[in-house]
C-alpha positions as protocol buffer text, in pm:
chain_id: "A"
residue {
  index: 1
  type: MET
  ca { x: 9592 y: 6724 z: 7381 }
}
residue {
  index: 2
  type: THR
  ca { x: 9601 y: 7070 z: 7223 }
}
residue {
  index: 3
  type: SER
  ca { x: 9924 y: 7181 z: 7056 }
}
residue {
  index: 4
  type: ASN
  ca { x: 9914 y: 7478 z: 7295 }
}
residue {
  index: 5
  type: VAL
  ca { x: 10025 y: 7239 z: 7568 }
}
residue {
  index: 6
  type: LEU
  ca { x: 10291 y: 6974 z: 7510 }
}
residue {
  index: 7
  type: THR
  ca { x: 10364 y: 6677 z: 7735 }
}
residue {
  index: 8
  type: ASP
  ca { x: 10666 y: 6451 z: 7758 }
}
residue {
  index: 9
  type: LEU
  ca { x: 10705 y: 6149 z: 7985 }
}
residue {
  index: 10
  type: ARG
  ca { x: 11057 y: 6026 z: 8053 }
}
residue {
  index: 11
  type: ASP
  ca { x: 11190 y: 5813 z: 8336 }
}
residue {
  index: 12
  type: GLY
  ca { x: 10892 y: 5882 z: 8559 }
}
residue {
  index: 13
  type: VAL
  ca { x: 10885 y: 6259 z: 8501 }
}
residue {
  index: 14
  type: VAL
  ca { x: 10612 y: 6436 z: 8304 }
}
residue {
  index: 15
  type: THR
  ca { x: 10707 y: 6773 z: 8159 }
}
residue {
  index: 16
  type: VAL
  ca { x: 10407 y: 6994 z: 8076 }
}
residue {
  index: 17
  type: THR
  ca { x: 10506 y: 7277 z: 7844 }
}
residue {
  index: 18
  type: ILE
  ca { x: 10282 y: 7576 z: 7774 }
}
residue {
  index: 19
  type: ASN
  ca { x: 10331 y: 7633 z: 7401 }
}
residue {
  index: 20
  type: ARG
  ca { x: 10190 y: 7967 z: 7292 }
}
residue {
  index: 21
  type: PRO
  ca { x: 10513 y: 8158 z: 7222 }
}
residue {
  index: 22
  type: GLU
  ca { x: 10341 y: 8416 z: 7002 }
}
residue {
  index: 23
  type: SER
  ca { x: 10159 y: 8548 z: 7312 }
}
residue {
  index: 24
  type: LEU
  ca { x: 10433 y: 8486 z: 7570 }
}
residue {
  index: 25
  type: ASN
  ca { x: 10234 y: 8178 z: 7671 }
}
residue {
  index: 26
  type: ALA
  ca { x: 9921 y: 8371 z: 7764 }
}
residue {
  index: 27
  type: LEU
  ca { x: 9655 y: 8137 z: 7901 }
}
residue {
  index: 28
  type: THR
  ca { x: 9315 y: 8075 z: 7745 }
}
residue {
  index: 29
  type: ARG
  ca { x: 9046 y: 7850 z: 7887 }
}
residue {
  index: 30
  type: GLU
  ca { x: 9149 y: 7577 z: 7644 }
}
residue {
  index: 31
  type: THR
  ca { x: 9513 y: 7602 z: 7751 }
}
residue {
  index: 32
  type: MET
  ca { x: 9428 y: 7586 z: 8121 }
}
residue {
  index: 33
  type: GLU
  ca { x: 9209 y: 7282 z: 8065 }
}
residue {
  index: 34
  type: ALA
  ca { x: 9491 y: 7113 z: 7875 }
}
residue {
  index: 35
  type: VAL
  ca { x: 9734 y: 7180 z: 8161 }
}
residue {
  index: 36
  type: ALA
  ca { x: 9478 y: 7037 z: 8404 }
}
residue {
  index: 37
  type: ALA
  ca { x: 9432 y: 6723 z: 8194 }
}
residue {
  index: 38
  type: ALA
  ca { x: 9808 y: 6670 z: 8165 }
}
residue {
  index: 39
  type: VAL
  ca { x: 9860 y: 6712 z: 8539 }
}
residue {
  index: 40
  type: ALA
  ca { x: 9570 y: 6479 z: 8622 }
}
residue {
  index: 41
  type: LYS
  ca { x: 9709 y: 6210 z: 8392 }
}
residue {
  index: 42
  type: ALA
  ca { x: 10053 y: 6249 z: 8547 }
}
residue {
  index: 43
  type: ALA
  ca { x: 9912 y: 6143 z: 8883 }
}
residue {
  index: 44
  type: THR
  ca { x: 9875 y: 5788 z: 8749 }
}
residue {
  index: 45
  type: THR
  ca { x: 10164 y: 5771 z: 8504 }
}
residue {
  index: 46
  type: ALA
  ca { x: 10453 y: 5960 z: 8667 }
}
residue {
  index: 47
  type: ARG
  ca { x: 10642 y: 6021 z: 8990 }
}
residue {
  index: 48
  type: ALA
  ca { x: 10703 y: 6395 z: 8938 }
}
residue {
  index: 49
  type: VAL
  ca { x: 10574 y: 6682 z: 8723 }
}
residue {
  index: 50
  type: ILE
  ca { x: 10750 y: 6981 z: 8569 }
}
residue {
  index: 51
  type: ILE
  ca { x: 10542 y: 7275 z: 8443 }
}
residue {
  index: 52
  type: THR
  ca { x: 10729 y: 7515 z: 8217 }
}
residue {
  index: 53
  type: GLY
  ca { x: 10706 y: 7750 z: 7920 }
}
residue {
  index: 54
  type: ASN
  ca { x: 10991 y: 7846 z: 7687 }
}
residue {
  index: 55
  type: ASP
  ca { x: 11304 y: 8055 z: 7734 }
}
residue {
  index: 56
  type: ARG
  ca { x: 11112 y: 8380 z: 7673 }
}
residue {
  index: 57
  type: SER
  ca { x: 10821 y: 8323 z: 7907 }
}
residue {
  index: 58
  type: PHE
  ca { x: 10662 y: 8093 z: 8161 }
}
residue {
  index: 59
  type: SER
  ca { x: 10324 y: 8261 z: 8116 }
}
residue {
  index: 60
  type: SER
  ca { x: 10224 y: 8624 z: 8073 }
}
residue {
  index: 61
  type: GLY
  ca { x: 9887 y: 8555 z: 8237 }
}
residue {
  index: 62
  type: ALA
  ca { x: 9538 y: 8538 z: 8094 }
}
residue {
  index: 63
  type: ASP
  ca { x: 9502 y: 8602 z: 7722 }
}
residue {
  index: 64
  type: LEU
  ca { x: 9294 y: 8919 z: 7748 }
}
residue {
  index: 65
  type: GLN
  ca { x: 9177 y: 8924 z: 7388 }
}
residue {
  index: 66
  type: GLY
  ca { x: 9104 y: 8552 z: 7378 }
}
residue {
  index: 67
  type: SER
  ca { x: 8951 y: 8527 z: 7724 }
}
residue {
  index: 68
  type: VAL
  ca { x: 8720 y: 8825 z: 7667 }
}
residue {
  index: 69
  type: GLN
  ca { x: 8592 y: 8660 z: 7351 }
}
residue {
  index: 70
  type: GLU
  ca { x: 8540 y: 8334 z: 7543 }
}
residue {
  index: 71
  type: GLY
  ca { x: 8369 y: 8512 z: 7832 }
}
residue {
  index: 72
  type: GLY
  ca { x: 8674 y: 8492 z: 8057 }
}
residue {
  index: 73
  type: LEU
  ca { x: 8896 y: 8206 z: 8168 }
}
residue {
  index: 74
  type: GLY
  ca { x: 8620 y: 8079 z: 8394 }
}
residue {
  index: 75
  type: LEU
  ca { x: 8763 y: 8171 z: 8732 }
}
residue {
  index: 76
  type: ASP
  ca { x: 8586 y: 7897 z: 8924 }
}
residue {
  index: 77
  type: ARG
  ca { x: 8741 y: 7641 z: 8691 }
}
residue {
  index: 78
  type: ALA
  ca { x: 9082 y: 7813 z: 8699 }
}
residue {
  index: 79
  type: ASN
  ca { x: 9069 y: 7798 z: 9080 }
}
residue {
  index: 80
  type: ALA
  ca { x: 8988 y: 7428 z: 9066 }
}
residue {
  index: 81
  type: ILE
  ca { x: 9290 y: 7371 z: 8841 }
}
residue {
  index: 82
  type: ILE
  ca { x: 9521 y: 7557 z: 9081 }
}
residue {
  index: 83
  type: ARG
  ca { x: 9380 y: 7352 z: 9369 }
}
residue {
  index: 84
  type: SER
  ca { x: 9429 y: 7026 z: 9175 }
}
residue {
  index: 85
  type: ILE
  ca { x: 9798 y: 7105 z: 9125 }
}
residue {
  index: 86
  type: ILE
  ca { x: 9841 y: 7175 z: 9496 }
}
residue {
  index: 87
  type: ASP
  ca { x: 9656 y: 6855 z: 9588 }
}
residue {
  index: 88
  type: LEU
  ca { x: 9843 y: 6635 z: 9341 }
}
residue {
  index: 89
  type: PRO
  ca { x: 9998 y: 6346 z: 9539 }
}
residue {
  index: 90
  type: ILE
  ca { x: 10324 y: 6362 z: 9343 }
}
residue {
  index: 91
  type: PRO
  ca { x: 10569 y: 6654 z: 9368 }
}
residue {
  index: 92
  type: THR
  ca { x: 10551 y: 6937 z: 9115 }
}
residue {
  index: 93
  type: ILE
  ca { x: 10812 y: 7187 z: 9005 }
}
residue {
  index: 94
  type: ALA
  ca { x: 10779 y: 7505 z: 8800 }
}
residue {
  index: 95
  type: ALA
  ca { x: 11068 y: 7602 z: 8571 }
}
residue {
  index: 96
  type: VAL
  ca { x: 11021 y: 7975 z: 8521 }
}
residue {
  index: 97
  type: SER
  ca { x: 11168 y: 8200 z: 8255 }
}
residue {
  index: 98
  type: GLY
  ca { x: 11061 y: 8550 z: 8159 }
}
residue {
  index: 99
  type: PRO
  ca { x: 10728 y: 8656 z: 8309 }
}
residue {
  index: 100
  type: ALA
  ca { x: 10511 y: 8449 z: 8540 }
}
residue {
  index: 101
  type: ALA
  ca { x: 10233 y: 8704 z: 8556 }
}
residue {
  index: 102
  type: GLY
  ca { x: 9871 y: 8706 z: 8670 }
}
residue {
  index: 103
  type: ILE
  ca { x: 9724 y: 8356 z: 8667 }
}
residue {
  index: 104
  type: GLY
  ca { x: 10067 y: 8244 z: 8541 }
}
residue {
  index: 105
  type: CYS
  ca { x: 10211 y: 8358 z: 8873 }
}
residue {
  index: 106
  type: SER
  ca { x: 9950 y: 8151 z: 9058 }
}
residue {
  index: 107
  type: LEU
  ca { x: 10031 y: 7852 z: 8839 }
}
residue {
  index: 108
  type: ALA
  ca { x: 10401 y: 7875 z: 8929 }
}
residue {
  index: 109
  type: LEU
  ca { x: 10340 y: 7930 z: 9301 }
}
residue {
  index: 110
  type: ALA
  ca { x: 10095 y: 7639 z: 9317 }
}
residue {
  index: 111
  type: CYS
  ca { x: 10387 y: 7405 z: 9246 }
}
residue {
  index: 112
  type: ASP
  ca { x: 10580 y: 7255 z: 9534 }
}
residue {
  index: 113
  type: TYR
  ca { x: 10916 y: 7380 z: 9412 }
}
residue {
  index: 114
  type: THR
  ca { x: 10997 y: 7672 z: 9184 }
}
residue {
  index: 115
  type: VAL
  ca { x: 11317 y: 7725 z: 8988 }
}
residue {
  index: 116
  type: MET
  ca { x: 11348 y: 8071 z: 8835 }
}
residue {
  index: 117
  type: SER
  ca { x: 11593 y: 8191 z: 8573 }
}
residue {
  index: 118
  type: GLU
  ca { x: 11783 y: 8496 z: 8692 }
}
residue {
  index: 119
  type: GLU
  ca { x: 11613 y: 8689 z: 8409 }
}
residue {
  index: 120
  type: SER
  ca { x: 11259 y: 8590 z: 8512 }
}
residue {
  index: 121
  type: TYR
  ca { x: 11007 y: 8767 z: 8732 }
}
residue {
  index: 122
  type: LEU
  ca { x: 10673 y: 8729 z: 8910 }
}
residue {
  index: 123
  type: MET
  ca { x: 10404 y: 8990 z: 8863 }
}
residue {
  index: 124
  type: LEU
  ca { x: 10045 y: 9056 z: 8971 }
}
residue {
  index: 125
  type: ALA
  ca { x: 9937 y: 9316 z: 8716 }
}
residue {
  index: 126
  type: PHE
  ca { x: 9562 y: 9289 z: 8773 }
}
residue {
  index: 127
  type: THR
  ca { x: 9507 y: 9640 z: 8906 }
}
residue {
  index: 128
  type: LYS
  ca { x: 9645 y: 9780 z: 8581 }
}
residue {
  index: 129
  type: ILE
  ca { x: 9328 y: 9662 z: 8408 }
}
residue {
  index: 130
  type: GLY
  ca { x: 9088 y: 9729 z: 8694 }
}
residue {
  index: 131
  type: LEU
  ca { x: 9088 y: 9381 z: 8848 }
}
residue {
  index: 132
  type: MET
  ca { x: 9220 y: 9210 z: 9163 }
}
residue {
  index: 133
  type: PRO
  ca { x: 9459 y: 8914 z: 9193 }
}
residue {
  index: 134
  type: ASP
  ca { x: 9296 y: 8575 z: 9143 }
}
residue {
  index: 135
  type: GLY
  ca { x: 9384 y: 8208 z: 9101 }
}
residue {
  index: 136
  type: GLY
  ca { x: 9452 y: 8195 z: 9475 }
}
residue {
  index: 137
  type: ALA
  ca { x: 9730 y: 8454 z: 9446 }
}
residue {
  index: 138
  type: THR
  ca { x: 9605 y: 8652 z: 9747 }
}
residue {
  index: 139
  type: ALA
  ca { x: 9676 y: 8346 z: 9962 }
}
residue {
  index: 140
  type: LEU
  ca { x: 9967 y: 8189 z: 9774 }
}
residue {
  index: 141
  type: VAL
  ca { x: 10181 y: 8505 z: 9778 }
}
residue {
  index: 142
  type: ALA
  ca { x: 10097 y: 8597 z: 10137 }
}
residue {
  index: 143
  type: ALA
  ca { x: 10169 y: 8242 z: 10258 }
}
residue {
  index: 144
  type: SER
  ca { x: 10524 y: 8260 z: 10122 }
}
residue {
  index: 145
  type: ALA
  ca { x: 10613 y: 8629 z: 10134 }
}
residue {
  index: 146
  type: GLY
  ca { x: 10389 y: 8784 z: 10400 }
}
residue {
  index: 147
  type: ARG
  ca { x: 10112 y: 9046 z: 10400 }
}
residue {
  index: 148
  type: HIS
  ca { x: 10308 y: 9359 z: 10313 }
}
residue {
  index: 149
  type: ARG
  ca { x: 10494 y: 9200 z: 10025 }
}
residue {
  index: 150
  type: ALA
  ca { x: 10167 y: 9057 z: 9894 }
}
residue {
  index: 151
  type: MET
  ca { x: 10019 y: 9407 z: 9917 }
}
residue {
  index: 152
  type: LYS
  ca { x: 10317 y: 9552 z: 9733 }
}
residue {
  index: 153
  type: MET
  ca { x: 10279 y: 9304 z: 9448 }
}
residue {
  index: 154
  type: ALA
  ca { x: 9902 y: 9352 z: 9427 }
}
residue {
  index: 155
  type: LEU
  ca { x: 9883 y: 9731 z: 9458 }
}
residue {
  index: 156
  type: THR
  ca { x: 10194 y: 9838 z: 9265 }
}
residue {
  index: 157
  type: ALA
  ca { x: 10183 y: 9567 z: 8997 }
}
residue {
  index: 158
  type: GLN
  ca { x: 10564 y: 9580 z: 8995 }
}
residue {
  index: 159
  type: LYS
  ca { x: 10783 y: 9300 z: 8869 }
}
residue {
  index: 160
  type: VAL
  ca { x: 10950 y: 9090 z: 9138 }
}
residue {
  index: 161
  type: TRP
  ca { x: 11269 y: 8968 z: 8974 }
}
residue {
  index: 162
  type: ALA
  ca { x: 11410 y: 8626 z: 9056 }
}
residue {
  index: 163
  type: LYS
  ca { x: 11673 y: 8741 z: 9306 }
}
residue {
  index: 164
  type: GLU
  ca { x: 11417 y: 8938 z: 9506 }
}
residue {
  index: 165
  type: ALA
  ca { x: 11162 y: 8656 z: 9473 }
}
residue {
  index: 166
  type: PHE
  ca { x: 11416 y: 8423 z: 9633 }
}
residue {
  index: 167
  type: GLU
  ca { x: 11480 y: 8668 z: 9917 }
}
residue {
  index: 168
  type: TRP
  ca { x: 11104 y: 8695 z: 9973 }
}
residue {
  index: 169
  type: GLY
  ca { x: 11053 y: 8319 z: 9982 }
}
residue {
  index: 170
  type: LEU
  ca { x: 10858 y: 8310 z: 9655 }
}
residue {
  index: 171
  type: THR
  ca { x: 11096 y: 8077 z: 9475 }
}
residue {
  index: 172
  type: SER
  ca { x: 11303 y: 7779 z: 9582 }
}
residue {
  index: 173
  type: GLU
  ca { x: 11614 y: 7866 z: 9384 }
}
residue {
  index: 174
  type: VAL
  ca { x: 11751 y: 8082 z: 9103 }
}
residue {
  index: 175
  type: THR
  ca { x: 11962 y: 7963 z: 8810 }
}
residue {
  index: 176
  type: GLN
  ca { x: 12158 y: 8125 z: 8534 }
}
residue {
  index: 177
  type: ALA
  ca { x: 11956 y: 8231 z: 8232 }
}
residue {
  index: 178
  type: GLY
  ca { x: 11844 y: 7932 z: 8027 }
}
residue {
  index: 179
  type: GLU
  ca { x: 11930 y: 7676 z: 8295 }
}
residue {
  index: 180
  type: GLN
  ca { x: 11596 y: 7668 z: 8479 }
}
residue {
  index: 181
  type: LEU
  ca { x: 11457 y: 7364 z: 8294 }
}
residue {
  index: 182
  type: ASN
  ca { x: 11780 y: 7165 z: 8322 }
}
residue {
  index: 183
  type: ARG
  ca { x: 11785 y: 7226 z: 8696 }
}
residue {
  index: 184
  type: ALA
  ca { x: 11417 y: 7134 z: 8727 }
}
residue {
  index: 185
  type: GLN
  ca { x: 11486 y: 6810 z: 8542 }
}
residue {
  index: 186
  type: GLU
  ca { x: 11769 y: 6726 z: 8782 }
}
residue {
  index: 187
  type: ILE
  ca { x: 11542 y: 6775 z: 9084 }
}
residue {
  index: 188
  type: ALA
  ca { x: 11248 y: 6590 z: 8929 }
}
residue {
  index: 189
  type: ALA
  ca { x: 11474 y: 6296 z: 8840 }
}
residue {
  index: 190
  type: GLN
  ca { x: 11571 y: 6268 z: 9207 }
}
residue {
  index: 191
  type: TRP
  ca { x: 11206 y: 6280 z: 9310 }
}
residue {
  index: 192
  type: ALA
  ca { x: 11119 y: 6007 z: 9060 }
}
residue {
  index: 193
  type: GLN
  ca { x: 11354 y: 5777 z: 9255 }
}
residue {
  index: 194
  type: GLY
  ca { x: 11217 y: 5884 z: 9593 }
}
residue {
  index: 195
  type: ALA
  ca { x: 10949 y: 5749 z: 9826 }
}
residue {
  index: 196
  type: PRO
  ca { x: 10610 y: 5843 z: 9677 }
}
residue {
  index: 197
  type: LEU
  ca { x: 10403 y: 5782 z: 9990 }
}
residue {
  index: 198
  type: ALA
  ca { x: 10640 y: 5996 z: 10198 }
}
residue {
  index: 199
  type: PHE
  ca { x: 10629 y: 6275 z: 9939 }
}
residue {
  index: 200
  type: ALA
  ca { x: 10248 y: 6271 z: 9931 }
}
residue {
  index: 201
  type: SER
  ca { x: 10221 y: 6284 z: 10311 }
}
residue {
  index: 202
  type: SER
  ca { x: 10482 y: 6559 z: 10339 }
}
residue {
  index: 203
  type: LYS
  ca { x: 10313 y: 6773 z: 10074 }
}
residue {
  index: 204
  type: GLY
  ca { x: 9973 y: 6731 z: 10232 }
}
residue {
  index: 205
  type: ALA
  ca { x: 10094 y: 6822 z: 10579 }
}
residue {
  index: 206
  type: ILE
  ca { x: 10287 y: 7132 z: 10474 }
}
residue {
  index: 207
  type: ASN
  ca { x: 10008 y: 7262 z: 10249 }
}
residue {
  index: 208
  type: ALA
  ca { x: 9748 y: 7203 z: 10520 }
}
residue {
  index: 209
  type: ALA
  ca { x: 9960 y: 7403 z: 10766 }
}
residue {
  index: 210
  type: THR
  ca { x: 10046 y: 7695 z: 10535 }
}
residue {
  index: 211
  type: LEU
  ca { x: 9755 y: 7733 z: 10291 }
}
residue {
  index: 212
  type: THR
  ca { x: 9475 y: 7742 z: 10545 }
}
residue {
  index: 213
  type: GLU
  ca { x: 9318 y: 8045 z: 10374 }
}
residue {
  index: 214
  type: LEU
  ca { x: 9336 y: 7918 z: 10015 }
}
residue {
  index: 215
  type: ASP
  ca { x: 8976 y: 7803 z: 9970 }
}
residue {
  index: 216
  type: ASP
  ca { x: 8843 y: 8120 z: 10134 }
}
residue {
  index: 217
  type: ALA
  ca { x: 9074 y: 8320 z: 9908 }
}
residue {
  index: 218
  type: PHE
  ca { x: 8928 y: 8145 z: 9602 }
}
residue {
  index: 219
  type: ASP
  ca { x: 8578 y: 8245 z: 9718 }
}
residue {
  index: 220
  type: ARG
  ca { x: 8672 y: 8607 z: 9790 }
}
residue {
  index: 221
  type: GLU
  ca { x: 8857 y: 8640 z: 9460 }
}
residue {
  index: 222
  type: LEU
  ca { x: 8567 y: 8491 z: 9266 }
}
residue {
  index: 223
  type: LYS
  ca { x: 8315 y: 8730 z: 9422 }
}
residue {
  index: 224
  type: GLY
  ca { x: 8543 y: 9032 z: 9389 }
}
residue {
  index: 225
  type: GLN
  ca { x: 8653 y: 8956 z: 9036 }
}
residue {
  index: 226
  type: THR
  ca { x: 8296 y: 8890 z: 8920 }
}
residue {
  index: 227
  type: ALA
  ca { x: 8191 y: 9233 z: 9044 }
}
residue {
  index: 228
  type: LEU
  ca { x: 8498 y: 9405 z: 8901 }
}
residue {
  index: 229
  type: ARG
  ca { x: 8441 y: 9252 z: 8557 }
}
residue {
  index: 230
  type: GLU
  ca { x: 8110 y: 9440 z: 8545 }
}
residue {
  index: 231
  type: SER
  ca { x: 8280 y: 9774 z: 8613 }
}
residue {
  index: 232
  type: LYS
  ca { x: 8355 y: 10047 z: 8364 }
}
residue {
  index: 233
  type: ASP
  ca { x: 8710 y: 10050 z: 8496 }
}
residue {
  index: 234
  type: PHE
  ca { x: 8766 y: 9693 z: 8376 }
}
residue {
  index: 235
  type: ALA
  ca { x: 8629 y: 9772 z: 8031 }
}
residue {
  index: 236
  type: GLU
  ca { x: 8858 y: 10075 z: 8015 }
}
residue {
  index: 237
  type: GLY
  ca { x: 9154 y: 9875 z: 8144 }
}
residue {
  index: 238
  type: VAL
  ca { x: 9120 y: 9607 z: 7877 }
}
residue {
  index: 239
  type: THR
  ca { x: 9066 y: 9864 z: 7601 }
}
residue {
  index: 240
  type: ALA
  ca { x: 9370 y: 10061 z: 7711 }
}
residue {
  index: 241
  type: PHE
  ca { x: 9580 y: 9744 z: 7725 }
}
residue {
  index: 242
  type: ILE
  ca { x: 9479 y: 9640 z: 7373 }
}
residue {
  index: 243
  type: GLU
  ca { x: 9533 y: 9994 z: 7243 }
}
residue {
  index: 244
  type: LYS
  ca { x: 9868 y: 10013 z: 7428 }
}
residue {
  index: 245
  type: ARG
  ca { x: 9789 y: 10333 z: 7617 }
}
residue {
  index: 246
  type: GLY
  ca { x: 9742 y: 10437 z: 7978 }
}
residue {
  index: 247
  type: PRO
  ca { x: 9394 y: 10370 z: 8126 }
}
residue {
  index: 248
  type: ASN
  ca { x: 9163 y: 10644 z: 8253 }
}
residue {
  index: 249
  type: PHE
  ca { x: 9002 y: 10488 z: 8562 }
}
residue {
  index: 250
  type: THR
  ca { x: 8702 y: 10663 z: 8716 }
}
residue {
  index: 251
  type: GLY
  ca { x: 8605 y: 10427 z: 8999 }
}
residue {
  index: 252
  type: GLU
  ca { x: 8286 y: 10319 z: 8825 }
}
């Protein structure tokens, strides 16, 4: 297991911690694969899973510099990881602090239960670099918050702070700053003592009823994102981000 992802198993609960504080827990291909491996192992060793970051950040999204060098996160694989978390037979909970942005937002929303610090926020900032939401976000956000709120997040790239995220149905509850992991641990401990077959059946039924568009969303996002990555706007968006300036998009 890479040091970029830490795991801890206690009393039937696996805590998976994204550990790249220098980049606000930005996700590389290696980091995503490590999260996937930890979650897959948890299916046979635990009764509940917590996915978290640190007090500054859950995840700021894809590591643009690292992922460009690696040829991207590998969206088809990233989609498979998001799907594997949703399909996990044991309940999952995201403990969110700071930003949960881009693919980090999808990672949080893929969990069955989300606890957000009052100082945290969700964000789909893709259009700022000439891309579209991915990781199933076009379906995950719309399934919880509705079409117009999904459009607002995608087209404005604004931060949706914890209180508003709760009002929109994008998070299960909000805690005081720094208490998100403690609260997640309380809930996961209860799940670890619960009925695993009932949890698995309940999860499967609710996800089947509410995420009917998820696989189609993965396909649309993959096709759209692949085309957008070939655009001059994407190249300009990444360059502007790295140079910390506003982009000059031309629609090419």
